[in-house]
PDB file of C-alpha atoms in Angstrom:
ATOM      1  CA  MET A1055      11.517   7.645  23.956  1.00 45.00           C
ATOM      2  CA  THR A1056      12.889   9.579  27.328  1.00 47.00           C
ATOM      3  CA  ALA A1057      10.611  10.163  30.175  1.00 48.00           C
ATOM      4  CA  THR A1058       8.925  13.616  30.147  1.00 50.00           C
ATOM      5  CA  ASN A1059      10.845  16.384  31.545  1.00 49.00           C
ATOM      6  CA  SER A1060       8.408  17.086  33.769  1.00 49.00           C
ATOM      7  CA  GLU A1061       9.398  18.554  37.740  1.00 50.00           C
ATOM      8  CA  ALA A1062      10.428  14.733  38.569  1.00 54.00           C
ATOM      9  CA  THR A1063      12.605  14.010  41.337  1.00 53.00           C
ATOM     10  CA  LEU A1064      14.436  10.782  41.531  1.00 52.00           C
ATOM     11  CA  PRO A1065      13.121  10.417  45.245  1.00 56.00           C
ATOM     12  CA  ALA A1066      15.892   7.952  46.324  1.00 57.00           C
ATOM     13  CA  GLN A1067      18.786  10.191  45.807  1.00 60.00           C
ATOM     14  CA  GLY A1068      16.625  13.451  46.661  1.00 64.00           C
ATOM     15  CA  ILE A1069      18.387  14.869  42.551  1.00 67.00           C
ATOM     16  CA  GLU A1070      16.257  16.567  40.449  1.00 69.00           C
ATOM     17  CA  ALA A1071      15.664  15.247  37.072  1.00 68.00           C
ATOM     18  CA  PRO A1072      17.629  17.440  34.432  1.00 66.00           C
ATOM     19  CA  ARG A1073      16.015  20.346  33.110  1.00 66.00           C
ATOM     20  CA  SER A1074      13.320  20.027  35.630  1.00 68.00           C
ATOM     21  CA  GLY A1075      11.747  23.029  36.419  1.00 68.00           C
ATOM     22  CA  ARG A1076      13.740  25.093  33.785  1.00 71.00           C
ATOM     23  CA  ILE A1077      10.877  24.695  31.490  1.00 71.00           C
ATOM     24  CA  ASP A1078       7.562  26.477  31.088  1.00 71.00           C
ATOM     25  CA  PRO A1079       4.830  23.261  31.765  1.00 68.00           C
ATOM     26  CA  LYS A1080       2.784  24.636  28.874  1.00 65.00           C
ATOM     27  CA  TYR A1081       5.875  23.545  26.375  1.00 68.00           C
ATOM     28  CA  LEU A1082       5.444  20.072  28.161  1.00 67.00           C
ATOM     29  CA  ARG A1083       4.311  17.185  25.728  1.00 61.00           C
ATOM     30  CA  SER A1084       2.515  15.658  28.606  1.00 59.00           C
ATOM     31  CA  ASN A1085       1.803  16.090  32.096  1.00 63.00           C
ATOM     32  CA  PRO A1086       3.078  13.183  34.766  1.00 62.00           C
ATOM     33  CA  SER A1087       0.093  11.350  35.343  1.00 63.00           C
ATOM     34  CA  LYS A1088       0.177  10.926  31.425  1.00 65.00           C
ATOM     35  CA  GLY A1089       3.314   9.040  32.277  1.00 68.00           C
ATOM     36  CA  ALA A1090       1.733   5.581  32.646  1.00 82.00           C
ATOM     37  CA  PHE A1091      -0.448   5.400  29.751  1.00 89.00           C
ATOM     38  CA  GLU A1092       2.504   6.263  27.402  1.00 89.00           C
ATOM     39  CA  MET A1093       4.419   3.543  28.926  1.00 90.00           C
ATOM     40  CA  TRP A1094       1.609   1.368  28.205  1.00 93.00           C
ATOM     41  CA  ALA A1095       1.195   1.933  24.669  1.00 95.00           C
ATOM     42  CA  TRP A1096       4.825   1.935  24.225  1.00 95.00           C
ATOM     43  CA  LEU A1097       5.453  -1.338  25.469  1.00 95.00           C
ATOM     44  CA  PHE A1098       1.759  -2.403  23.560  1.00 96.00           C
ATOM     45  CA  MET A1099       3.353  -1.315  20.107  1.00 97.00           C
ATOM     46  CA  ARG A1100       6.242  -3.660  20.512  1.00 97.00           C
ATOM     47  CA  ILE A1101       4.253  -6.532  22.011  1.00 97.00           C
ATOM     48  CA  SER A1102       1.837  -5.992  19.415  1.00 97.00           C
ATOM     49  CA  GLY A1103       4.297  -5.537  16.552  1.00 97.00           C
ATOM     50  CA  ALA A1104       5.830  -8.703  17.282  1.00 97.00           C
ATOM     51  CA  ALA A1105       2.631 -10.606  17.136  1.00 97.00           C
ATOM     52  CA  LEU A1106       1.469  -8.635  13.860  1.00 97.00           C
ATOM     53  CA  VAL A1107       4.974  -9.916  11.726  1.00 98.00           C
ATOM     54  CA  ILE A1108       3.926 -13.441  12.500  1.00 97.00           C
ATOM     55  CA  LEU A1109       0.336 -13.068  11.902  1.00 97.00           C
ATOM     56  CA  ILE A1110       0.454 -11.010   8.758  1.00 97.00           C
ATOM     57  CA  PHE A1111       3.130 -13.005   7.275  1.00 97.00           C
ATOM     58  CA  VAL A1112       1.253 -15.991   7.655  1.00 97.00           C
ATOM     59  CA  HIS A1113      -1.823 -14.097   6.235  1.00 97.00           C
ATOM     60  CA  LEU A1114       0.204 -13.165   3.215  1.00 97.00           C
ATOM     61  CA  TRP A1115       1.650 -16.578   2.910  1.00 97.00           C
ATOM     62  CA  THR A1116      -1.762 -18.411   2.703  1.00 95.00           C
ATOM     63  CA  ASN A1117      -3.558 -16.198   0.580  1.00 95.00           C
ATOM     64  CA  LEU A1118      -1.111 -15.072  -1.933  1.00 95.00           C
ATOM     65  CA  MET A1119       1.919 -17.201  -1.847  1.00 95.00           C
ATOM     66  CA  VAL A1120       0.313 -20.719  -2.014  1.00 93.00           C
ATOM     67  CA  GLY A1121      -2.234 -22.235  -4.109  1.00 89.00           C
ATOM     68  CA  ASP A1122      -3.165 -20.126  -6.950  1.00 91.00           C
ATOM     69  CA  GLY A1123      -2.421 -17.033  -5.044  1.00 92.00           C
ATOM     70  CA  ILE A1124      -3.942 -13.791  -5.688  1.00 93.00           C
ATOM     71  CA  HIS A1125      -6.230 -15.362  -8.464  1.00 92.00           C
ATOM     72  CA  GLN A1126      -7.654 -17.731  -5.777  1.00 92.00           C
ATOM     73  CA  ILE A1127      -9.250 -14.789  -3.515  1.00 93.00           C
ATOM     74  CA  ASP A1128     -13.295 -14.857  -3.961  1.00 91.00           C
ATOM     75  CA  PHE A1129     -16.310 -15.083  -1.850  1.00 91.00           C
ATOM     76  CA  ALA A1130     -15.936 -18.941  -1.807  1.00 90.00           C
ATOM     77  CA  PHE A1131     -12.043 -18.542  -0.574  1.00 92.00           C
ATOM     78  CA  VAL A1132     -12.746 -16.254   2.093  1.00 93.00           C
ATOM     79  CA  ALA A1133     -15.841 -18.860   3.049  1.00 91.00           C
ATOM     80  CA  GLY A1134     -13.612 -21.562   2.967  1.00 89.00           C
ATOM     81  CA  LYS A1135     -11.006 -19.934   5.439  1.00 92.00           C
ATOM     82  CA  TRP A1136     -13.935 -18.844   8.091  1.00 92.00           C
ATOM     83  CA  ALA A1137     -15.403 -22.129   8.188  1.00 89.00           C
ATOM     84  CA  ASN A1138     -12.500 -22.994  10.509  1.00 90.00           C
ATOM     85  CA  PRO A1139     -12.325 -21.359  13.785  1.00 92.00           C
ATOM     86  CA  VAL A1140      -8.844 -21.105  13.829  1.00 95.00           C
ATOM     87  CA  TRP A1141      -8.628 -18.553  10.675  1.00 95.00           C
ATOM     88  CA  GLN A1142     -11.738 -16.693  12.598  1.00 95.00           C
ATOM     89  CA  PHE A1143      -9.435 -16.170  15.490  1.00 96.00           C
ATOM     90  CA  TRP A1144      -6.564 -15.298  13.430  1.00 97.00           C
ATOM     91  CA  ASP A1145      -8.429 -12.866  11.668  1.00 96.00           C
ATOM     92  CA  LEU A1146     -10.155 -11.437  14.423  1.00 97.00           C
ATOM     93  CA  THR A1147      -6.604 -11.004  16.447  1.00 97.00           C
ATOM     94  CA  MET A1148      -4.910  -9.685  13.283  1.00 97.00           C
ATOM     95  CA  LEU A1149      -8.006  -7.020  12.944  1.00 97.00           C
ATOM     96  CA  TRP A1150      -7.878  -5.612  16.317  1.00 98.00           C
ATOM     97  CA  LEU A1151      -3.996  -5.836  16.928  1.00 98.00           C
ATOM     98  CA  ALA A1152      -3.322  -4.006  13.523  1.00 98.00           C
ATOM     99  CA  MET A1153      -5.994  -1.219  14.135  1.00 98.00           C
ATOM    100  CA  LEU A1154      -5.116  -0.488  17.615  1.00 98.00           C
ATOM    101  CA  HIS A1155      -1.347  -0.700  16.509  1.00 98.00           C
ATOM    102  CA  GLY A1156      -1.981   1.618  13.630  1.00 97.00           C
ATOM    103  CA  THR A1157      -4.353   3.778  15.371  1.00 98.00           C
ATOM    104  CA  ASN A1158      -1.439   4.380  18.346  1.00 97.00           C
ATOM    105  CA  GLY A1159       1.195   5.233  15.589  1.00 97.00           C
ATOM    106  CA  MET A1160      -1.465   7.736  14.102  1.00 97.00           C
ATOM    107  CA  ARG A1161      -1.741   9.509  17.656  1.00 96.00           C
ATOM    108  CA  THR A1162       1.835   9.613  17.836  1.00 95.00           C
ATOM    109  CA  ILE A1163       2.365  11.103  14.603  1.00 96.00           C
ATOM    110  CA  ILE A1164      -0.780  13.504  15.183  1.00 96.00           C
ATOM    111  CA  ASN A1165       0.752  14.692  18.354  1.00 93.00           C
ATOM    112  CA  ASP A1166       4.165  15.405  16.552  1.00 92.00           C
ATOM    113  CA  TYR A1167       3.051  17.678  13.733  1.00 93.00           C
ATOM    114  CA  ALA A1168      -0.186  19.113  14.778  1.00 92.00           C
ATOM    115  CA  GLU A1169       1.013  22.075  16.771  1.00 89.00           C
ATOM    116  CA  LYS A1170      -2.807  23.530  17.646  1.00 92.00           C
ATOM    117  CA  ASP A1171      -4.875  21.910  20.554  1.00 92.00           C
ATOM    118  CA  SER A1172      -7.834  22.248  18.572  1.00 94.00           C
ATOM    119  CA  THR A1173      -6.336  20.755  15.068  1.00 94.00           C
ATOM    120  CA  ARG A1174      -5.075  17.908  17.238  1.00 94.00           C
ATOM    121  CA  LEU A1175      -8.272  17.245  18.993  1.00 95.00           C
ATOM    122  CA  ALA A1176      -9.975  17.442  15.655  1.00 96.00           C
ATOM    123  CA  LEU A1177      -7.613  15.173  14.084  1.00 97.00           C
ATOM    124  CA  LYS A1178      -7.689  12.647  16.864  1.00 96.00           C
ATOM    125  CA  SER A1179     -11.628  12.590  17.262  1.00 97.00           C
ATOM    126  CA  ILE A1180     -11.844  11.658  13.233  1.00 97.00           C
ATOM    127  CA  LEU A1181      -8.867   8.860  14.219  1.00 97.00           C
ATOM    128  CA  TYR A1182     -10.492   7.249  16.994  1.00 97.00           C
ATOM    129  CA  LEU A1183     -13.881   7.645  15.158  1.00 97.00           C
ATOM    130  CA  ALA A1184     -12.711   5.598  12.150  1.00 97.00           C
ATOM    131  CA  ALA A1185     -10.636   2.864  14.211  1.00 97.00           C
ATOM    132  CA  ALA A1186     -13.906   2.181  16.225  1.00 97.00           C
ATOM    133  CA  VAL A1187     -15.998   1.678  13.072  1.00 97.00           C
ATOM    134  CA  ILE A1188     -13.356  -0.365  11.497  1.00 97.00           C
ATOM    135  CA  ILE A1189     -12.896  -2.682  14.526  1.00 97.00           C
ATOM    136  CA  ILE A1190     -16.682  -3.325  14.937  1.00 97.00           C
ATOM    137  CA  LEU A1191     -17.479  -3.744  11.658  1.00 96.00           C
ATOM    138  CA  GLY A1192     -14.485  -6.338  10.946  1.00 96.00           C
ATOM    139  CA  THR A1193     -15.575  -8.184  14.045  1.00 96.00           C
ATOM    140  CA  LEU A1194     -19.212  -8.383  13.412  1.00 95.00           C
ATOM    141  CA  VAL A1195     -18.420  -9.565   9.763  1.00 95.00           C
ATOM    142  CA  ILE A1196     -15.927 -12.336  11.174  1.00 94.00           C
ATOM    143  CA  PHE A1197     -18.565 -13.630  13.415  1.00 92.00           C
ATOM    144  CA  THR A1198     -21.915 -13.049  11.226  1.00 90.00           C
ATOM    145  CA  PHE A1199     -20.698 -14.481   8.241  1.00 87.00           C
ATOM    146  CA  GLU A1200     -22.928 -16.717   6.276  1.00 82.00           C
ATOM    147  CA  PRO A1201     -20.823 -19.010   3.726  1.00 81.00           C
ATOM    148  CA  CYS A1202     -23.713 -20.942   2.387  1.00 81.00           C
ATOM    149  CA  LEU A1203     -26.124 -18.620   1.066  1.00 78.00           C
ATOM    150  CA  VAL A1204     -29.153 -20.227  -0.490  1.00 78.00           C
ATOM    151  CA  ASP A1205     -32.210 -18.447  -2.526  1.00 76.00           C
ATOM    152  CA  GLU A1206     -35.910 -18.488  -2.198  1.00 75.00           C
ATOM    153  CA  SER A1207     -35.914 -21.952  -3.209  1.00 77.00           C
ATOM    154  CA  GLY A1208     -33.090 -23.493  -0.853  1.00 75.00           C
ATOM    155  CA  ALA A1209     -30.877 -23.616  -3.389  1.00 76.00           C
ATOM    156  CA  LEU A1210     -27.163 -22.795  -3.289  1.00 77.00           C
ATOM    157  CA  LEU A1211     -26.007 -19.613  -4.779  1.00 75.00           C
ATOM    158  CA  GLU A1212     -23.331 -20.510  -7.469  1.00 74.00           C
ATOM    159  CA  TYR A1213     -20.598 -18.623  -5.125  1.00 74.00           C
ATOM    160  CA  ALA A1214     -20.667 -20.549  -2.203  1.00 76.00           C
ATOM    161  CA  PRO A1215     -17.980 -23.141  -1.086  1.00 77.00           C
ATOM    162  CA  SER A1216     -17.610 -26.554  -2.234  1.00 77.00           C
ATOM    163  CA  PHE A1217     -18.019 -27.585   1.258  1.00 77.00           C
ATOM    164  CA  CYS A1218     -21.437 -25.894   1.391  1.00 78.00           C
ATOM    165  CA  GLU A1219     -23.061 -29.066  -0.817  1.00 74.00           C
ATOM    166  CA  THR A1220     -22.334 -31.480   1.927  1.00 68.00           C
ATOM    167  CA  VAL A1221     -23.992 -29.030   4.710  1.00 59.00           C
ATOM    168  CA  VAL A1222     -27.145 -28.416   2.591  1.00 52.00           C
ATOM    169  CA  ASN A1223     -28.020 -31.860   1.466  1.00 48.00           C
TER     170      ASN A1223
ATOM    171  CA  MET B 149      20.336   9.363  22.382  1.00 48.00           C
ATOM    172  CA  THR B 150      20.442  12.183  20.337  1.00 50.00           C
ATOM    173  CA  GLN B 151      23.481  14.487  20.441  1.00 49.00           C
ATOM    174  CA  THR B 152      23.436  17.600  18.742  1.00 49.00           C
ATOM    175  CA  LYS B 153      26.576  19.130  19.659  1.00 49.00           C
ATOM    176  CA  SER B 154      28.244  19.931  16.442  1.00 47.00           C
ATOM    177  CA  THR B 155      32.117  18.679  15.584  1.00 47.00           C
ATOM    178  CA  PRO B 156      34.048  21.181  13.799  1.00 51.00           C
ATOM    179  CA  GLY B 157      34.168  20.205  10.114  1.00 49.00           C
ATOM    180  CA  GLY B 158      32.192  17.305  10.679  1.00 53.00           C
ATOM    181  CA  ARG B 159      28.613  15.458  10.315  1.00 54.00           C
ATOM    182  CA  GLY B 160      27.153  17.355  12.932  1.00 58.00           C
ATOM    183  CA  THR B 161      25.102  15.395  15.042  1.00 65.00           C
ATOM    184  CA  LEU B 162      25.099  11.339  15.390  1.00 68.00           C
ATOM    185  CA  TYR B 163      21.691  11.231  14.693  1.00 70.00           C
ATOM    186  CA  LYS B 164      20.075  13.901  12.401  1.00 76.00           C
ATOM    187  CA  GLY B 165      20.574  13.023   8.725  1.00 74.00           C
ATOM    188  CA  ARG B 166      21.834   9.405   9.476  1.00 82.00           C
ATOM    189  CA  GLU B 167      21.109   5.690   9.462  1.00 85.00           C
ATOM    190  CA  GLY B 168      18.836   6.161  12.912  1.00 86.00           C
ATOM    191  CA  MET B 169      16.987   9.118  11.445  1.00 90.00           C
ATOM    192  CA  TRP B 170      16.445   7.462   7.751  1.00 93.00           C
ATOM    193  CA  SER B 171      15.294   4.593   9.551  1.00 94.00           C
ATOM    194  CA  TRP B 172      12.568   6.251  11.399  1.00 94.00           C
ATOM    195  CA  VAL B 173      11.293   8.141   8.435  1.00 95.00           C
ATOM    196  CA  GLY B 174      10.826   5.172   6.620  1.00 96.00           C
ATOM    197  CA  HIS B 175       9.014   3.379   9.488  1.00 97.00           C
ATOM    198  CA  ARG B 176       6.789   6.566   9.610  1.00 97.00           C
ATOM    199  CA  ILE B 177       5.821   6.439   5.898  1.00 97.00           C
ATOM    200  CA  THR B 178       5.374   2.762   5.609  1.00 97.00           C
ATOM    201  CA  GLY B 179       3.337   3.036   8.716  1.00 97.00           C
ATOM    202  CA  VAL B 180       1.004   5.454   7.604  1.00 98.00           C
ATOM    203  CA  GLY B 181       0.614   3.843   4.230  1.00 97.00           C
ATOM    204  CA  ILE B 182      -0.142   0.644   5.959  1.00 97.00           C
ATOM    205  CA  PHE B 183      -2.594   1.985   7.942  1.00 98.00           C
ATOM    206  CA  PHE B 184      -4.831   3.745   5.216  1.00 97.00           C
ATOM    207  CA  PHE B 185      -4.864   0.307   3.050  1.00 97.00           C
ATOM    208  CA  LEU B 186      -5.721  -1.449   6.268  1.00 97.00           C
ATOM    209  CA  LEU B 187      -8.980   0.687   6.824  1.00 97.00           C
ATOM    210  CA  VAL B 188      -9.652   0.238   2.824  1.00 96.00           C
ATOM    211  CA  HIS B 189      -8.828  -3.676   3.241  1.00 96.00           C
ATOM    212  CA  VAL B 190     -11.295  -4.208   6.222  1.00 97.00           C
ATOM    213  CA  LEU B 191     -13.936  -2.508   4.378  1.00 96.00           C
ATOM    214  CA  ASP B 192     -13.424  -4.460   1.102  1.00 95.00           C
ATOM    215  CA  THR B 193     -13.672  -7.656   3.476  1.00 95.00           C
ATOM    216  CA  SER B 194     -16.627  -6.377   4.823  1.00 94.00           C
ATOM    217  CA  LEU B 195     -18.461  -6.836   1.077  1.00 94.00           C
ATOM    218  CA  VAL B 196     -18.796 -10.635   1.686  1.00 92.00           C
ATOM    219  CA  ARG B 197     -21.249  -9.282   4.145  1.00 91.00           C
ATOM    220  CA  VAL B 198     -23.334  -7.892   1.231  1.00 90.00           C
ATOM    221  CA  SER B 199     -23.233 -10.570  -1.449  1.00 87.00           C
ATOM    222  CA  PRO B 200     -20.749 -12.875  -2.934  1.00 88.00           C
ATOM    223  CA  GLU B 201     -21.084 -10.556  -6.163  1.00 89.00           C
ATOM    224  CA  ALA B 202     -20.247  -7.423  -4.780  1.00 92.00           C
ATOM    225  CA  TYR B 203     -17.083  -9.162  -2.568  1.00 92.00           C
ATOM    226  CA  ASN B 204     -16.032 -10.841  -5.890  1.00 92.00           C
ATOM    227  CA  ALA B 205     -16.410  -7.586  -8.179  1.00 92.00           C
ATOM    228  CA  VAL B 206     -14.327  -5.391  -5.686  1.00 94.00           C
ATOM    229  CA  ILE B 207     -11.926  -8.005  -4.989  1.00 93.00           C
ATOM    230  CA  GLY B 208     -11.236  -8.562  -9.058  1.00 90.00           C
ATOM    231  CA  ALA B 209      -9.780  -5.341  -8.963  1.00 90.00           C
ATOM    232  CA  TYR B 210      -6.450  -6.643  -6.760  1.00 91.00           C
ATOM    233  CA  LYS B 211      -6.064  -8.837  -9.908  1.00 90.00           C
ATOM    234  CA  HIS B 212      -5.339  -6.161 -12.490  1.00 91.00           C
ATOM    235  CA  PRO B 213      -1.837  -5.309 -13.385  1.00 91.00           C
ATOM    236  CA  ILE B 214      -1.114  -2.368 -12.068  1.00 93.00           C
ATOM    237  CA  MET B 215      -2.797  -3.676  -8.483  1.00 94.00           C
ATOM    238  CA  ILE B 216      -0.360  -6.482  -8.728  1.00 94.00           C
ATOM    239  CA  LEU B 217       2.155  -3.684  -9.020  1.00 95.00           C
ATOM    240  CA  GLY B 218       0.674  -2.070  -5.994  1.00 95.00           C
ATOM    241  CA  GLU B 219       0.590  -4.999  -3.965  1.00 95.00           C
ATOM    242  CA  ILE B 220       4.342  -5.494  -4.295  1.00 97.00           C
ATOM    243  CA  GLY B 221       4.691  -2.011  -3.196  1.00 97.00           C
ATOM    244  CA  LEU B 222       2.195  -2.854  -0.314  1.00 97.00           C
ATOM    245  CA  VAL B 223       4.207  -6.040   0.902  1.00 97.00           C
ATOM    246  CA  GLY B 224       7.185  -3.947   0.428  1.00 97.00           C
ATOM    247  CA  ALA B 225       6.238  -1.814   3.040  1.00 97.00           C
ATOM    248  CA  ILE B 226       5.076  -4.274   5.421  1.00 98.00           C
ATOM    249  CA  VAL B 227       8.221  -6.338   5.159  1.00 98.00           C
ATOM    250  CA  PHE B 228      10.351  -3.290   5.850  1.00 97.00           C
ATOM    251  CA  HIS B 229       8.130  -2.223   8.652  1.00 98.00           C
ATOM    252  CA  ALA B 230       8.197  -5.445   9.637  1.00 97.00           C
ATOM    253  CA  PHE B 231      11.765  -5.963  10.379  1.00 97.00           C
ATOM    254  CA  ASN B 232      12.571  -2.673  11.014  1.00 97.00           C
ATOM    255  CA  GLY B 233       9.901  -3.056  14.090  1.00 97.00           C
ATOM    256  CA  LEU B 234      12.071  -5.933  15.049  1.00 97.00           C
ATOM    257  CA  ARG B 235      15.197  -3.942  14.872  1.00 96.00           C
ATOM    258  CA  ILE B 236      13.677  -1.504  17.340  1.00 95.00           C
ATOM    259  CA  ILE B 237      12.689  -4.051  19.692  1.00 96.00           C
ATOM    260  CA  LEU B 238      16.137  -5.189  19.858  1.00 95.00           C
ATOM    261  CA  VAL B 239      17.607  -1.623  20.258  1.00 94.00           C
ATOM    262  CA  ASP B 240      14.820  -0.948  23.031  1.00 93.00           C
ATOM    263  CA  PHE B 241      15.585  -4.506  24.888  1.00 94.00           C
ATOM    264  CA  TRP B 242      18.522  -6.120  23.998  1.00 93.00           C
ATOM    265  CA  LYS B 243      22.092  -5.062  25.934  1.00 90.00           C
ATOM    266  CA  GLN B 244      23.707  -4.581  22.965  1.00 90.00           C
ATOM    267  CA  GLY B 245      20.941  -2.829  20.696  1.00 87.00           C
ATOM    268  CA  THR B 246      22.183   0.625  20.763  1.00 87.00           C
ATOM    269  CA  ARG B 247      25.731   0.031  19.773  1.00 88.00           C
ATOM    270  CA  TYR B 248      24.778  -2.326  16.764  1.00 90.00           C
ATOM    271  CA  HIS B 249      21.607  -0.600  15.365  1.00 90.00           C
ATOM    272  CA  ARG B 250      23.293   0.496  12.386  1.00 90.00           C
ATOM    273  CA  GLN B 251      24.456  -3.085  11.636  1.00 92.00           C
ATOM    274  CA  MET B 252      21.187  -4.047  12.447  1.00 93.00           C
ATOM    275  CA  LEU B 253      19.741  -1.790   9.999  1.00 94.00           C
ATOM    276  CA  TRP B 254      21.684  -3.133   7.102  1.00 95.00           C
ATOM    277  CA  ALA B 255      20.489  -6.321   7.914  1.00 96.00           C
ATOM    278  CA  VAL B 256      16.868  -5.133   7.505  1.00 96.00           C
ATOM    279  CA  LEU B 257      17.869  -3.835   4.378  1.00 97.00           C
ATOM    280  CA  ILE B 258      19.820  -6.963   3.385  1.00 97.00           C
ATOM    281  CA  LEU B 259      16.513  -9.248   4.612  1.00 97.00           C
ATOM    282  CA  TRP B 260      14.413  -6.917   2.925  1.00 97.00           C
ATOM    283  CA  LEU B 261      15.598  -7.189  -0.590  1.00 98.00           C
ATOM    284  CA  VAL B 262      15.884 -11.079  -0.584  1.00 98.00           C
ATOM    285  CA  THR B 263      12.357 -11.581   1.142  1.00 97.00           C
ATOM    286  CA  MET B 264      11.263  -8.758  -2.118  1.00 97.00           C
ATOM    287  CA  VAL B 265      12.974 -10.469  -4.457  1.00 97.00           C
ATOM    288  CA  ALA B 266      11.529 -13.903  -3.866  1.00 96.00           C
ATOM    289  CA  PHE B 267       8.043 -12.596  -3.054  1.00 96.00           C
ATOM    290  CA  SER B 268       7.749 -10.352  -6.100  1.00 96.00           C
ATOM    291  CA  VAL B 269       9.023 -13.470  -8.458  1.00 96.00           C
ATOM    292  CA  ARG B 270       6.344 -15.579  -7.255  1.00 95.00           C
ATOM    293  CA  HIS B 271       3.843 -12.969  -7.020  1.00 95.00           C
ATOM    294  CA  LEU B 272       4.459 -12.255 -10.633  1.00 95.00           C
ATOM    295  CA  MET B 273       4.840 -15.548 -11.458  1.00 94.00           C
ATOM    296  CA  ILE B 274       1.100 -16.754 -10.093  1.00 93.00           C
ATOM    297  CA  PHE B 275      -0.158 -13.639 -11.784  1.00 93.00           C
ATOM    298  CA  PHE B 276       0.925 -14.337 -15.204  1.00 91.00           C
ATOM    299  CA  GLU B 277       0.010 -18.091 -14.939  1.00 88.00           C
ATOM    300  CA  GLY B 278      -3.620 -17.393 -14.241  1.00 76.00           C
ATOM    301  CA  TRP B 279      -3.689 -14.113 -15.963  1.00 80.00           C
ATOM    302  CA  GLU B 280      -6.516 -14.180 -18.433  1.00 78.00           C
ATOM    303  CA  GLY B 281      -5.598 -10.361 -20.329  1.00 74.00           C
ATOM    304  CA  PHE B 282      -7.411  -7.090 -20.272  1.00 68.00           C
TER     305      PHE B 282
END
């Protein structure tokens, strides 16, 4: 991405940026004050992207490529993983980075293709609401999850992971 | 970055219709697809908080043969987005990045193919080993 075609000048040389002043401001995609935000968004996409490559590749490896792969995934498998704080932190980081990375990508696409201000506002409102709901929901699930569920009599439910037997007894 | 000056009888531009544009198109399409899967995936995982039965029932859908193919497609999208994303980082931050962006796209595609052959073989082997039929 190039810098915005704003009224910006290069102060040191006193030279105007190319095309500065020749474009009606209403056709500019953003105003100069948004420049810093877009720069941080650009940088975030690169940093979070590199982190997500590692986070997601390991996620796919441990869940699909080792053990019984796709067949092993059930309640007990998730419970077994989240009994370890490392995997809780891993999944939490993955959730937040992936959602922020994906939401920013969708924001870019909306800005590119939705031409009317009202359409952009509507689409971005839905996007941000959905992102907030998913991030909060996912975070709560990771931290309020109870792996060793028991029935009224205090007996372990049959779906509980095996390590629960040593915890309850 | 882009040059729109057309050459007589030539390809027209350095960007449009060439490797740079197609990698950009691929990155967008895979990105959108992965985003919508992510929304669904957080929701299905959240069922562990509802009940073990609810989670096991829904996650069982991922073990259907059609979904196994869907997972190969999903991982294909993720692996392309990941490798091409690393290429974008190199284009932006590596001094020689813009000079070698086309060669790096071919490297991305070759690495994608190798990764996907390995993933698909392993995923299908595991699937058929434990499959109990329809």
